[in-house]
Structures are given as C-alpha cells and as structure tokens.
Coordinates of C-alpha atoms and ligand atoms in Angstrom, one line a residue:
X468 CA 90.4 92.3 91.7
X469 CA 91.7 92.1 94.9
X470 CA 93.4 95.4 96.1
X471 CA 96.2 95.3 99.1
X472 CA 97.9 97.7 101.3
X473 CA 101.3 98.9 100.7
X474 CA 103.8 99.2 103.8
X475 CA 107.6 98.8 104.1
X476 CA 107.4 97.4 100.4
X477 CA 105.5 94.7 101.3
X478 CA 101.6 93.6 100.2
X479 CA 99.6 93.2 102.6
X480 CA 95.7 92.5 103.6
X481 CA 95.4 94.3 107.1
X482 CA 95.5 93.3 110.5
X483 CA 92.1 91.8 110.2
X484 CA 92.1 90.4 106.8
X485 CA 88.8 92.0 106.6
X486 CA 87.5 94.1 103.0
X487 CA 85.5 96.5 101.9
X488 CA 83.5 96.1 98.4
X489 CA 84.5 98.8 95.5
X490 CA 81.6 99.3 93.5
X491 CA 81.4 100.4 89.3
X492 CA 78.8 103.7 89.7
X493 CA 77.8 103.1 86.1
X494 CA 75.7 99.9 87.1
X495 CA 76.7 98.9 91.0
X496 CA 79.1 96.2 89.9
X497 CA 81.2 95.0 92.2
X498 CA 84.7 95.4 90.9
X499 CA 87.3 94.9 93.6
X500 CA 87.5 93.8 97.1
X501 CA 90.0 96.4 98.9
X502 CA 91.6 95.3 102.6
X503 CA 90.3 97.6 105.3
X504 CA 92.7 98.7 107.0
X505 CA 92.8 99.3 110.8
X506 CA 94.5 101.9 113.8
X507 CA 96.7 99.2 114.1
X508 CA 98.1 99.2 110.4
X509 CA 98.2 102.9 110.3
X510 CA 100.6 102.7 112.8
X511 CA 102.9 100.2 111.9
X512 CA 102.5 102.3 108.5
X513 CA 103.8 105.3 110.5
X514 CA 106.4 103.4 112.5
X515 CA 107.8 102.3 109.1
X516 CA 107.8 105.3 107.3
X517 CA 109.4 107.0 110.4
X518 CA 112.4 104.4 111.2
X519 CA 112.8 104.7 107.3
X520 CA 113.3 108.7 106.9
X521 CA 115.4 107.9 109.9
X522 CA 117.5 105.8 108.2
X523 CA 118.7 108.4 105.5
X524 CA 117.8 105.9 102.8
X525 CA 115.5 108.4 101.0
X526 CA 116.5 111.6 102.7
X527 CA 120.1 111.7 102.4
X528 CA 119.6 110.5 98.6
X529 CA 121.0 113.1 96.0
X530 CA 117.9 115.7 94.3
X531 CA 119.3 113.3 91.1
X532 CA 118.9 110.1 92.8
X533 CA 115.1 110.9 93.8
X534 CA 114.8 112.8 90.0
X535 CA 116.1 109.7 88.7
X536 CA 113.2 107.7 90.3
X537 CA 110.3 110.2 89.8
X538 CA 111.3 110.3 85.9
X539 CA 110.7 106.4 85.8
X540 CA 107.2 106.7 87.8
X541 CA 105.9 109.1 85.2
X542 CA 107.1 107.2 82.2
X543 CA 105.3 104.0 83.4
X544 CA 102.6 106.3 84.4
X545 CA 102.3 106.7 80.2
X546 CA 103.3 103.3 79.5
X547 CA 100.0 102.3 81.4
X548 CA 98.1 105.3 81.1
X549 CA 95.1 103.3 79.1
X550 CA 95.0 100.7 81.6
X551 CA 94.8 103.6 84.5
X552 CA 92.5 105.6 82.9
X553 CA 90.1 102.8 82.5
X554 CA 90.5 101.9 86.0
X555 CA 89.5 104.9 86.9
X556 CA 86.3 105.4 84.7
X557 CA 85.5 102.2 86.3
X558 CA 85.9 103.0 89.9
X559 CA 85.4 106.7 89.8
X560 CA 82.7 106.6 86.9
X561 CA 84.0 109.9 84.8
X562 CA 84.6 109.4 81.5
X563 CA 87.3 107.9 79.2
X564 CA 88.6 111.1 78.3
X565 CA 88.6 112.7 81.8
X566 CA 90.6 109.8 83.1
X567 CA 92.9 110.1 80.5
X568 CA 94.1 113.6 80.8
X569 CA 94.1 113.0 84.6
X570 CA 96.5 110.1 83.9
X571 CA 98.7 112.5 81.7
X572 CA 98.6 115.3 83.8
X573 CA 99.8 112.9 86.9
X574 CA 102.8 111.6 84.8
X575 CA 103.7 115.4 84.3
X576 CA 103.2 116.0 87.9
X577 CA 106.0 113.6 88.5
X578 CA 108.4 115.2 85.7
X579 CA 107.9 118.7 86.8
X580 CA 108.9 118.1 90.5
X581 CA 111.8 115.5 88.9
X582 CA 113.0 118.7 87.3
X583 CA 112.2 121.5 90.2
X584 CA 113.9 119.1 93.2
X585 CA 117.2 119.7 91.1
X586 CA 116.8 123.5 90.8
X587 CA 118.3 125.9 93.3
X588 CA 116.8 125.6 96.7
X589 CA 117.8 128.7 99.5
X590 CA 119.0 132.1 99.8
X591 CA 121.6 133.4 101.5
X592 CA 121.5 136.9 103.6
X593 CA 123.5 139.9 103.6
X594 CA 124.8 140.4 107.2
X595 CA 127.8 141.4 109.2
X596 CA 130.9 140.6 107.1
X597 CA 132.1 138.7 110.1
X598 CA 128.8 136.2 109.4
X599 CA 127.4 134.1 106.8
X600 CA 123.6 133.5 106.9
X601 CA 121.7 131.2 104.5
X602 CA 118.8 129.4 104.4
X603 CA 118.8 125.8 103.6
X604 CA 115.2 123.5 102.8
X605 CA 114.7 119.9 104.4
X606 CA 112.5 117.7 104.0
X607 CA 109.7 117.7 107.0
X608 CA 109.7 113.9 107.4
X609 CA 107.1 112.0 107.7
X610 CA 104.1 113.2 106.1
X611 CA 100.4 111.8 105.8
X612 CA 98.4 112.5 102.6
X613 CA 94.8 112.5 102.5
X614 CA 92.8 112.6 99.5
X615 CA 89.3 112.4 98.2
X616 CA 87.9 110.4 95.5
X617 CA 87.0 112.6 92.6
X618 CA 90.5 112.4 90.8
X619 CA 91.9 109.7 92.9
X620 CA 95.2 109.0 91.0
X621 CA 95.4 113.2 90.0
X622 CA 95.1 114.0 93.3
X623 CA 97.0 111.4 95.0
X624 CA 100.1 112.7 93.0
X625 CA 99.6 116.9 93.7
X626 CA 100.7 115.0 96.9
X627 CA 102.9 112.3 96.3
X628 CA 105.5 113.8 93.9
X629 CA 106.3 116.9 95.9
X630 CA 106.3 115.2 99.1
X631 CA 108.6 112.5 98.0
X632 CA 110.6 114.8 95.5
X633 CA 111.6 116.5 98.9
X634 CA 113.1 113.5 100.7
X635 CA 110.3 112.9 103.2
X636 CA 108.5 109.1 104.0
X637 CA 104.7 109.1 103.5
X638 CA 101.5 107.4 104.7
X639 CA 98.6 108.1 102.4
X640 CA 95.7 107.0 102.3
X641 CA 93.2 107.2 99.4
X642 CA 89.3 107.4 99.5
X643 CA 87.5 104.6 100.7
X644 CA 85.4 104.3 97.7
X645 CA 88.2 105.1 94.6
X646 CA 91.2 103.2 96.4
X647 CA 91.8 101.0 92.9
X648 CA 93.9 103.7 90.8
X649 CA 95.9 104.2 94.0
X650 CA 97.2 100.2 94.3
X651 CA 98.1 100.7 90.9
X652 CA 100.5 103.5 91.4
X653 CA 102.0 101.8 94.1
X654 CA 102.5 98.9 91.9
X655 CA 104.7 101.2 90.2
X656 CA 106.5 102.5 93.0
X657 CA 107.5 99.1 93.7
X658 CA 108.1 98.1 89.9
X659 CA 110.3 101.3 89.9
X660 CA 112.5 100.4 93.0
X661 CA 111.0 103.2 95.0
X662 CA 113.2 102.0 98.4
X663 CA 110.9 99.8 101.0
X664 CA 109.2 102.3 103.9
X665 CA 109.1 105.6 101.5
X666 CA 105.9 105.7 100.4
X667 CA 103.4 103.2 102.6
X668 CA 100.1 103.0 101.5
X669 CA 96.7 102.3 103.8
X670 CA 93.3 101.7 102.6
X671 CA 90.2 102.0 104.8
X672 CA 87.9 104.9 106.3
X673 CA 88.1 108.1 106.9
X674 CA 87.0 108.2 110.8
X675 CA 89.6 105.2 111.2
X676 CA 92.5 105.3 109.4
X677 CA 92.7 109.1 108.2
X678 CA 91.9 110.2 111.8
X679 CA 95.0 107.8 113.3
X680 CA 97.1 109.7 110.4
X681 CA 96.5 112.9 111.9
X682 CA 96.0 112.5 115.1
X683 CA 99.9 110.5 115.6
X684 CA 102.4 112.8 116.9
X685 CA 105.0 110.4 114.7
X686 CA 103.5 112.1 111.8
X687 CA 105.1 115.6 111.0
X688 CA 102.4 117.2 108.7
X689 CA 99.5 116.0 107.3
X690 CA 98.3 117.1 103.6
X691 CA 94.3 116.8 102.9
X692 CA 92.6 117.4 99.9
X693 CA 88.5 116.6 100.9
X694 CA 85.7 118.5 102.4
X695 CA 85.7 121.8 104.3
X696 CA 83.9 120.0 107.5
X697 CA 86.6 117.4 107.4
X698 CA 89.5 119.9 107.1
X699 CA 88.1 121.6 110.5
X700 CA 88.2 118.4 112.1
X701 CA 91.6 117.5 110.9
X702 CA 93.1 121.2 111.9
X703 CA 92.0 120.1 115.5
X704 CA 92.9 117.0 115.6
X705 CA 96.4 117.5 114.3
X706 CA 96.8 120.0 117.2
X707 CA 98.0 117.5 119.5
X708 CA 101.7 117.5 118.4
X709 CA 101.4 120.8 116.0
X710 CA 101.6 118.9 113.2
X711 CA 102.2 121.3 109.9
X712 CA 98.4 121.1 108.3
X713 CA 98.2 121.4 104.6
X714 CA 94.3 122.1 103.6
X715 CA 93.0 121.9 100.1
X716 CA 89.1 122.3 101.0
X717 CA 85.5 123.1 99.0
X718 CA 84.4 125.3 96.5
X719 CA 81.3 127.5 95.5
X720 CA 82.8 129.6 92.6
X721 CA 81.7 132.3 90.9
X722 CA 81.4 132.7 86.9
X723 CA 80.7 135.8 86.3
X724 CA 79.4 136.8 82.7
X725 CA 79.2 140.2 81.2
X726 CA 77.3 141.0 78.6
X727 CA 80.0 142.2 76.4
X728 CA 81.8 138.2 76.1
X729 CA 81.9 136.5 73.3
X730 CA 78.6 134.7 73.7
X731 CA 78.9 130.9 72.4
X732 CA 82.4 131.4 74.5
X733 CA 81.1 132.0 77.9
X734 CA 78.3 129.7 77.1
X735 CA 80.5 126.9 76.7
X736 CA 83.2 127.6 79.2
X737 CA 80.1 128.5 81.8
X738 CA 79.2 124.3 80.6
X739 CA 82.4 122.7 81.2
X740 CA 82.7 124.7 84.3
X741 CA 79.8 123.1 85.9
X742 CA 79.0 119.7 84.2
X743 CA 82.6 118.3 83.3
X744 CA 83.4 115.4 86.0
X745 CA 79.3 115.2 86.8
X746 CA 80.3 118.5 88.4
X747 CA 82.4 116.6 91.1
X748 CA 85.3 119.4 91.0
X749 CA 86.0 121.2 93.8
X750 CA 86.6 124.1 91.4
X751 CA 83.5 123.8 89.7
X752 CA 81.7 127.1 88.5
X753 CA 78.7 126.6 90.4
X754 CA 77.2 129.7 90.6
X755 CA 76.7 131.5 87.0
X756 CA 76.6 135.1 87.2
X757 CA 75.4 136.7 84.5
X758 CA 74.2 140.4 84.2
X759 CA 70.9 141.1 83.7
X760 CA 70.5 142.5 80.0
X761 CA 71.8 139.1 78.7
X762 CA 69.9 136.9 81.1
X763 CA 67.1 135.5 79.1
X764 CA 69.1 134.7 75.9
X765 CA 71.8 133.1 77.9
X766 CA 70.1 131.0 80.4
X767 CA 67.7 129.9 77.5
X768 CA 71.1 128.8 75.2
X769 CA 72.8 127.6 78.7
X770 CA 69.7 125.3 79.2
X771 CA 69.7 124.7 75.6
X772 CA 72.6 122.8 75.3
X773 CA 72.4 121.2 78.8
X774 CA 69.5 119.4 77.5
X775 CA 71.6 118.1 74.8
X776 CA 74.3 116.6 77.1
X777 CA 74.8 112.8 76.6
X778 CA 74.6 111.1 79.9
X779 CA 76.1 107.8 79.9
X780 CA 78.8 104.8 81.4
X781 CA 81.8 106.7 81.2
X782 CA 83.7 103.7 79.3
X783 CA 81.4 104.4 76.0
X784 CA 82.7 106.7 74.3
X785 CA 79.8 108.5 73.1
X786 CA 79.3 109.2 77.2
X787 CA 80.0 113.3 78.0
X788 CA 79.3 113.1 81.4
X789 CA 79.3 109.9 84.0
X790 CA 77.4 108.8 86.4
X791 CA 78.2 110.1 89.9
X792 CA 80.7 108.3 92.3
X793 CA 78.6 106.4 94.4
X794 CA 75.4 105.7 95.7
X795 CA 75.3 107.6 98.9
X796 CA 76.8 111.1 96.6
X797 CA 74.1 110.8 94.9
X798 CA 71.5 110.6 97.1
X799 CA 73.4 113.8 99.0
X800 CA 73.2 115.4 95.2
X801 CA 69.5 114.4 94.7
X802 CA 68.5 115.7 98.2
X803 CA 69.6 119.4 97.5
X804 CA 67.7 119.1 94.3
X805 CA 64.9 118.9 96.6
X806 CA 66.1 121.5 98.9
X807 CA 66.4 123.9 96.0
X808 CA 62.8 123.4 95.4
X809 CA 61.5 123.9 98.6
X810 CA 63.5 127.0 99.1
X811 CA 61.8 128.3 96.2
X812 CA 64.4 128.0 93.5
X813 CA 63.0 127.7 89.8
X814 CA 64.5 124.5 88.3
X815 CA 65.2 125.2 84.4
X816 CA 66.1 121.6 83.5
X817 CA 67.6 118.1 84.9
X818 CA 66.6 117.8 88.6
X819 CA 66.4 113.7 88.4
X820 CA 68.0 110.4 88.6
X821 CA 68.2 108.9 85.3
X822 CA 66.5 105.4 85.6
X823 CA 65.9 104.7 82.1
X824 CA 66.9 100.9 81.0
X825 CA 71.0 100.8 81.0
X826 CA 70.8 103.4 83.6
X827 CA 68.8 102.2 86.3
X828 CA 71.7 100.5 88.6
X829 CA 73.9 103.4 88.2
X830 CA 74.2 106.4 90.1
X831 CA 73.1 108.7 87.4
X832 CA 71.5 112.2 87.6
X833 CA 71.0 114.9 84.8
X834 CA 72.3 117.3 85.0
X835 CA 70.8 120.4 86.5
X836 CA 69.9 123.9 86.1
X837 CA 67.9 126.5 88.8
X838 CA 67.0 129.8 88.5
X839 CA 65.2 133.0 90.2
X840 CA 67.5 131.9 93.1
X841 CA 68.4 133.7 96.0
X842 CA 71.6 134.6 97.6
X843 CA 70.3 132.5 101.0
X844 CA 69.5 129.8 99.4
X845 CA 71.2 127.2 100.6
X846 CA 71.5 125.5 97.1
X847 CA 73.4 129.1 96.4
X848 CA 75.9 129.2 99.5
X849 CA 76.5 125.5 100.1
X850 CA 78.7 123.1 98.2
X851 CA 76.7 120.5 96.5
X852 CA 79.4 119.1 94.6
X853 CA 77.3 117.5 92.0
X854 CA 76.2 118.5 87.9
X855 CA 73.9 120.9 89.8
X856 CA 74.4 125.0 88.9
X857 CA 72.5 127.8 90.3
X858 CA 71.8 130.9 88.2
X859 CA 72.2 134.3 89.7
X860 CA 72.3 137.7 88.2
X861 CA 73.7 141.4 88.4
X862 CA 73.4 145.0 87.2
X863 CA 76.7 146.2 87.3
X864 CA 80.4 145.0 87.9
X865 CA 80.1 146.4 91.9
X866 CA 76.9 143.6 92.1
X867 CA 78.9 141.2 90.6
X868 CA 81.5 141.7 93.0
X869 CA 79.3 141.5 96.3
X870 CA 77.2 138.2 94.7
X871 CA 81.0 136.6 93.7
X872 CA 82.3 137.0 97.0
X873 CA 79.0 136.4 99.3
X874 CA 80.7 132.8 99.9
X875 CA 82.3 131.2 103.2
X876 CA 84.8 129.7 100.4
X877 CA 87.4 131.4 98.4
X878 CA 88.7 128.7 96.0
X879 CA 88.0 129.6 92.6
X880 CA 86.1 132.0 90.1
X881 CA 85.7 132.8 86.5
X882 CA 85.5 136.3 84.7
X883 CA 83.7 136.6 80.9
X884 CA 83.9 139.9 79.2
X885 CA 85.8 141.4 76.1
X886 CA 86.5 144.8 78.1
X887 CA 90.6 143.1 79.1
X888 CA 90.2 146.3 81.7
X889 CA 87.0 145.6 83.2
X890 CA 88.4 142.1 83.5
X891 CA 91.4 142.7 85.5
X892 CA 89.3 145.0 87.5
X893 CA 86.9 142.3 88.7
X894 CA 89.3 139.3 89.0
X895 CA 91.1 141.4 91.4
X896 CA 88.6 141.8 93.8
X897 CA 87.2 138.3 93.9
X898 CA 88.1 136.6 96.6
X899 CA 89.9 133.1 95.6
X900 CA 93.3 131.4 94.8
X901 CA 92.5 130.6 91.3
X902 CA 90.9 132.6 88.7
X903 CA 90.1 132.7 84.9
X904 CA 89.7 135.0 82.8
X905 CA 87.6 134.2 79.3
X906 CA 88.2 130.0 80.3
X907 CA 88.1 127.9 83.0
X908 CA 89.3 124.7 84.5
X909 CA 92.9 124.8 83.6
X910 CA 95.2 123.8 85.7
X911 CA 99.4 123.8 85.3
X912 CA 101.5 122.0 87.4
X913 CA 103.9 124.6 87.2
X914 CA 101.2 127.1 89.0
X915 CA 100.3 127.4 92.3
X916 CA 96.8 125.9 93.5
X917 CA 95.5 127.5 96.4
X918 CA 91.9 128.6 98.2
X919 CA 91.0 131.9 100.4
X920 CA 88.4 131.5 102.9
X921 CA 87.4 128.2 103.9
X922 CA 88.8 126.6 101.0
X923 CA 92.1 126.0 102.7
X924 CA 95.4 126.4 104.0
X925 CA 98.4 126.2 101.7
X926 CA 99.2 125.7 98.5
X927 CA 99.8 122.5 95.7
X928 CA 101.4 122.3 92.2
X929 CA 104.0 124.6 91.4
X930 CA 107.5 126.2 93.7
X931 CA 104.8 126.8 96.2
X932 CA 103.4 123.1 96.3
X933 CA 107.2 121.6 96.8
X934 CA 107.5 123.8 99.6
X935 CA 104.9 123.0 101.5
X936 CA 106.9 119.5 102.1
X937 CA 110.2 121.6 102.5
X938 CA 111.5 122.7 106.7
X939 CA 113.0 125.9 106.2
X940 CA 116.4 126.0 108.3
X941 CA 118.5 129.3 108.9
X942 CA 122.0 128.5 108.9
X943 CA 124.8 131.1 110.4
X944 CA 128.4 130.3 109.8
X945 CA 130.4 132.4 111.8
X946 CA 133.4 133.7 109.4
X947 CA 135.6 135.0 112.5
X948 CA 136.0 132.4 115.2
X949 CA 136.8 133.7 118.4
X950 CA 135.1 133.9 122.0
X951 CA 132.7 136.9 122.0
X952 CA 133.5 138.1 124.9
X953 CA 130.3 139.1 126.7
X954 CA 130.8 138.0 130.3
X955 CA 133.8 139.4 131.4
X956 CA 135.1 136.6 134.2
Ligands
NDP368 P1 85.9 114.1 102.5 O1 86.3 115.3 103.3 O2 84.7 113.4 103.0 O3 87.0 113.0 102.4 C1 88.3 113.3 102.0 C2 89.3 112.3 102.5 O4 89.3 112.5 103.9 C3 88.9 110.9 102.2 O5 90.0 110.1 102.0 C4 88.2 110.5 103.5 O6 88.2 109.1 103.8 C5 89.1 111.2 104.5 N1 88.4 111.4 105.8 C6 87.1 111.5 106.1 N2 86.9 111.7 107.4 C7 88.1 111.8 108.0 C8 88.6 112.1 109.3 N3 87.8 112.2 110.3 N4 89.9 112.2 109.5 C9 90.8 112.0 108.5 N5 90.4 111.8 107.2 C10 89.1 111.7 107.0 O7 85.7 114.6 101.0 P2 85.2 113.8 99.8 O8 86.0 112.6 99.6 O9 83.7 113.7 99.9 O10 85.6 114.8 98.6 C11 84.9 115.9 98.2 C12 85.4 117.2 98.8 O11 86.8 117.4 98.4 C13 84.7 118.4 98.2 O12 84.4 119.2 99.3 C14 85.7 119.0 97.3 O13 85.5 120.4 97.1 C15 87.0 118.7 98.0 N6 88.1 118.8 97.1 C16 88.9 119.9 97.1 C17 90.0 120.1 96.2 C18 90.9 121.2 96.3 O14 91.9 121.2 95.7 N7 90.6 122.3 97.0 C19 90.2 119.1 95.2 C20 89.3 118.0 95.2 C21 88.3 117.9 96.1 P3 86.9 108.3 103.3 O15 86.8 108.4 101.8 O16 87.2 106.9 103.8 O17 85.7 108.9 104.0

C-alpha cells in the first residue's frame, strides 16, 4: 500500500519522494510505504489552506452546505467501516472490535457536529436602548491538527469535524506510525467533494512537520492531542504569533473502589479501565484504588481474571487485547516494568514480552499488575501508557482523595461504591475533566472532553469542542445614528 499526502485536493508523494515504512505490530510486517513529508510541504500545505479560507469557498458556505457535506463523510464512514476498522487493527494493532466502535463513533462525530453547526450560534446583550450588542462566532481560519496514534481515525475526527463544521481550512497531520486510517478518510473527503485546499493532509514526523505546523504564524491555532512533554513544547513554540493552542495531553487516573461496590462490577470496569486498547488510552484507570478491608479479595480476583486475558493479533477474533503499537512503545512499556521493580514495587502478574511461537515478531506484552506500591514511585506518578496498572490503597474516603489527586495530571478518574452520596462527595473533589461513577470509559460526542492539570488546555466533543474552532466577535449596531458629540469644535 502506498499512502500519499493530501494538499489542495491533489495526491501527492512529498517534496523528496522519500517514505517511511508502516509496520503491522502483531508480527513486524511491513504494510504500507507512507511519503515523508518535509518543512517544505507543510508550508505549501499552509499556503493552500490559507489562500483557500481566504477565498470564502468553505467559509462563506451556508451551516447547511458544510452539514450537507459532513452528513455524506459519516455515511461513507459506515459504508466502509469494515474496511477501516481492519486497517486500523492492522496499523494500530487493537482489536477488531475496538476499531470498530472507533469507526462508528467517528461517523457519529461527523453527524453530531452536521447537526450542532446548524443550531443557534450567539447571544445578543441587553444595553442602552439606543444600542444593539450581539455576539456573532467565526471560524478562526486556518487551523493545524495534531494527533497521536492510539485511535488514529477517532481522534483525527474529535478534530476534523468541528474544525471544519466551523468554516475553517486545516493542515493535520497524523502520527508517523498510524498514518494509514488517515489517507483513508481523506479518500473520502475527496470522494465526497470536500472543496480542494479545506482540509490538506501531511504525513511525516513530529520534530519536522508538526513543529513547522506550529511554529508558522500563517497558522491561526493549532489543536494537539499527544503527550504532556510535547504539549509544553508546542505551547512555546506556537508563542511566536500567539497562535490559539488547543491541548489534549496525558493521563494517570484514579479508580477508586469502595468496599461497599458491587464487587464483580468494579472488578470488571477496574479491567476494561486499564487493559482495553493494551492500556494505550490516555484515559486509562491506571492507578486502582481500593480501600483497605477489600484489598486482598480484590486484588486476588483482579489478578484472577487478568491472568485469564487472551492476548493475541487483534484481527482474530478470539484476540481481547493487541499487541502494542510499535516496537520502540514497547520497549518504553517494558522498561518501566523494570523500573517498577527496582523501585521496589511487588509485581502480581504479567511483567513480560510475550515471545511465544505466533507472538514472537510482534510487539506483545502481558498485561501487568504491581502492588505494595508507593506514591513516589515513579511507575505510580508517571504515565506509562501501556497494559501496566499499579495498585494502591486507602482507609477512608479523605485518603482516597489525597492518593486520587497526588498527580501532575488531571484528565480522568473513576468512583465505585453503592453509597450514590458518598459518590458525589468524592467525584467532586477529584481533580479531572472526566469522571465515572460505577463505569468507565464512556465517552459521548455530545459531552465535553476536557483535562485539569497537565492534561491540557481546552476542550473536544460536545458545544464546548465546536467552539474551540469558533472566533468570538462582539458586534454593536448603533440604533440612533447621529454624531456623538464629544469634542465640541
Ligand atoms: P506524542 O506527543 O509523542 O505525539 C503526538 C503527535 O505529536 C504525533 O503526531 C507526533 O508526531 C507529534 N509530535 C511529536 N513531536 C512534535 C513536535 N515537536 N511538534 C509538533 N508535533 C509533534 O504522543 P504519542 O503519539 O506518543 O501519543 C501518546 C500520548 O497521547 C499519551 O501521552 C496520551 O495520554 C496522549 N493522548 C491524550 C488524549 C487526550 O484526549 N487527552 C487522547 C489520546 C492520547 P510523530 O508521531 O511523528 O512523533
């Protein structure tokens, strides 16, 4: 497969014709050859997408006209959602079943900002009778999109559909490593009639073309989605024109159990919390903790049934977890294994790479359990972003509290307990954008995603998530028009 760029409608291999390989983490096959792309495309990327939101062609469009073409996006999104979510299991490595409600949930995506775009958009302002004031939204212009690779087509549209629903041009720019889900979206775009310039699409790395994304001052706001250490850089680095910075950044979440949940419940929530997508969520419950007159009998039934998960290519269907995404991950994943043991940490299960026949040239690890941890660990404050969990425990709710929020990031947490008081109580005070209560992991695209801390700036999904790609402009009509008389001569 050989995967192009995407810019002013046209396909295209990069300045330098050269490619980078893109690699099946289930067994190191090569599966597609993607053009690198250089400083120099990015900015004829960003010269296009400007001279086209200049032109009005996309901008001045009706909200119906742009509803009209998000609608058709989404419904090829379903017509080809088996195709794309087998792309994806191949590239990314998670299994069938993940890719395919990722594929569904992107096709929403587009159909709930289809529908919001048309909704009513300002406010207008009680003032002086003599004076009208309203507010009116625009769209920003051009905006970059940055996004990482562990739901490349999910998370390329938390971006894309707003951003475009609002009338602005766009330069994104997928991972490096999961770019194939991507060129098929923008096969779509052009299948759809998306007009040439709107949405321009540039493959290569980070430290190349992402950094000549934010760093242009013809690019009016730059939305990331990716590590906290790369959203510092990009805040800096988009400094240079005060650029609008979206930030959608790491996670170490809290799940916090009580011993008065439903048992099996928080034991299998507590699960897919941690070890759904190999663990590669950003809102992954990677820190269980559970109060202390429950520990034993749930870290024993927790470990219990982590034993049992199957491991596997995420194309059989058998698979419950995949491999992870690539070969350098998982030696990062493997190497705070070892740091866990060194700090001290007890390891309860997993703590390998799975090299057994079949497995052996993927990027497989088990998944893994520590306990009798510490709250300086490092395996306890830093984001490992792998199917690795750390156990911690507490007396009471005000220890629950303290160990939830003893974390640089703020992006999720999870609350078990039948007490619906106790509940609220606790969910209030931890500190992050999206909480559970009794589950975990869902996400609506009708509801705002959004970290505290240093898991970001901003919001996506949701009123909140259109707006981010909305100006905001007062407007003040005067109703009486006449000089005003302040200067006398
Ligand atoms: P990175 O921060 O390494 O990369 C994210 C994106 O930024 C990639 O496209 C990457 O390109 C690009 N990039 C890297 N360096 C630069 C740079 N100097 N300037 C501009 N762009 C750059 O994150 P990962 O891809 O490793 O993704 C994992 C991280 O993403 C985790 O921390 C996770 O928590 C977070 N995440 C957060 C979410 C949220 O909603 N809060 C959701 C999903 C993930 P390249 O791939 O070429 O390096």
């Amino acid at each position: 497969m050989k995967l192009n760029m995407f810019i002013d409608g046209s396909w295209q291999a990069g300045s330098t014709n050269q490619t980078r390989q893109i690699v099946n983490p289930a067994n190191g096959e090569i599966i597609a050859e993607a053009a690198e792309g250089t400083t120099r495309d990015v900015e004829y990327a960003i010269s296009v997408a400007r001279k086209t939101f200049e032109s009005g062609i996309w901008s001045e469009k009706t909200a119906e006209e742009r509803a009209e073409v998000l609608l058709k996006i989404a419904q090829k999104i379903d017509e080809k959602q088996e195709e794309l979510a087998k792309l994806e299991t191949l590239d990314n490595g998670k299994t069938l079943r993940e890719a395919s409600y990722d594929m569904s949930d992107a096709a929403n995506c587009f159909r709930y900002y289809a529908g919001l775009i048309r909704a009513p958009h300002g406010e207008t302002y009680h003032v002086p009778d003599n004076m009208q004031a309203m507010v009116v939204r625009e769209p920003i212009g051009v905006c970059g999109l940055i996004v990482p690779w562990n739901y490349p087509l999910l998370m390329s549209v938390w971006k894309l559909a707003p951003a475009l629903a609002a009338g602005n041009t766009v330069v994104y720019k997928p991972s490096e490593v999961t770019p194939v889900t991507p060129v098929k979206l923008f096969e779509i775009f052009e299948e759809v009639g998306l007009p040439h310039g709107v949405a321009n699409l540039v493959l290569g790395e980070g430290k190349v073309v992402g950094h000549t994304i934010v760093e242009s001052h013809d690019v009016d706001m730059v939305s990331f989605t990716g590590g906290t250490e790369t959203g510092r850089h990009i805040m800096r680095t988009a400094a240079g024109n005060m650029k609008k910075v979206s930030l959608e950044l790491g996670g170490k979440s809290p799940n916090i159990i009580f011993a008065d949940s439903d048992f099996e419940t928080a034991v299998d929530y507590a699960l897919f919390g941690i070890f759904s997508g190999a663990g590669q969520v950003c809102s992954a419950g990677s820190r269980i903790l559970v109060e202390e007159s429950i520990q034993e009998a749930f870290i024993s039934r927790f470990v219990e049934r982590t034993k049992k998960i199957k491991v596997g290519p995420g194309l059989n269907p058998e698979s419950e977890m995949g491999p992870l995404v690539s070969e350098e991950h998982m030696k990062k994943v493997l190497r705070y294994i070892e740091i866990g043991k060194e700090e001290g940490a007890e390891l309860a299960c997993g703590g390998y790479r799975i090299l057994d026949e079949g497995y052996d040239k993927g990027y497989f690890v088990a998944p893994t359990v520590f306990i009798h941890t510490t709250p300086d660990m490092r395996i306890v404050q830093e984001e490992i972003f792998g199917p690795v969990v750390v156990f911690q425990t507490f007396k009471d709710e005000r220890e629950a509290i303290k160990l939830a929020n003893d974390t640089k990031y703020g992006l999720a947490g999870g609350v078990f307990t039948q007490d619906a008081a106790k509940a609220m109580r606790v969910i209030k005070k931890v500190r992050a954008g999206i909480t559970w209560v009794n589950t975990y992991h869902g996400t609506y695209n009708e509801a705002p995603w959004h970290g505290y801390k240093q898991s970001g700036i901003g919001s996506s999904l949701g009123t909140y998530g259109l707006d981010e790609f909305l100006e905001i402009k007062q407007i003040n009509f005067n109703l009486q028009v006449e000089p005003i008389g302040w200067f006398k001569n």
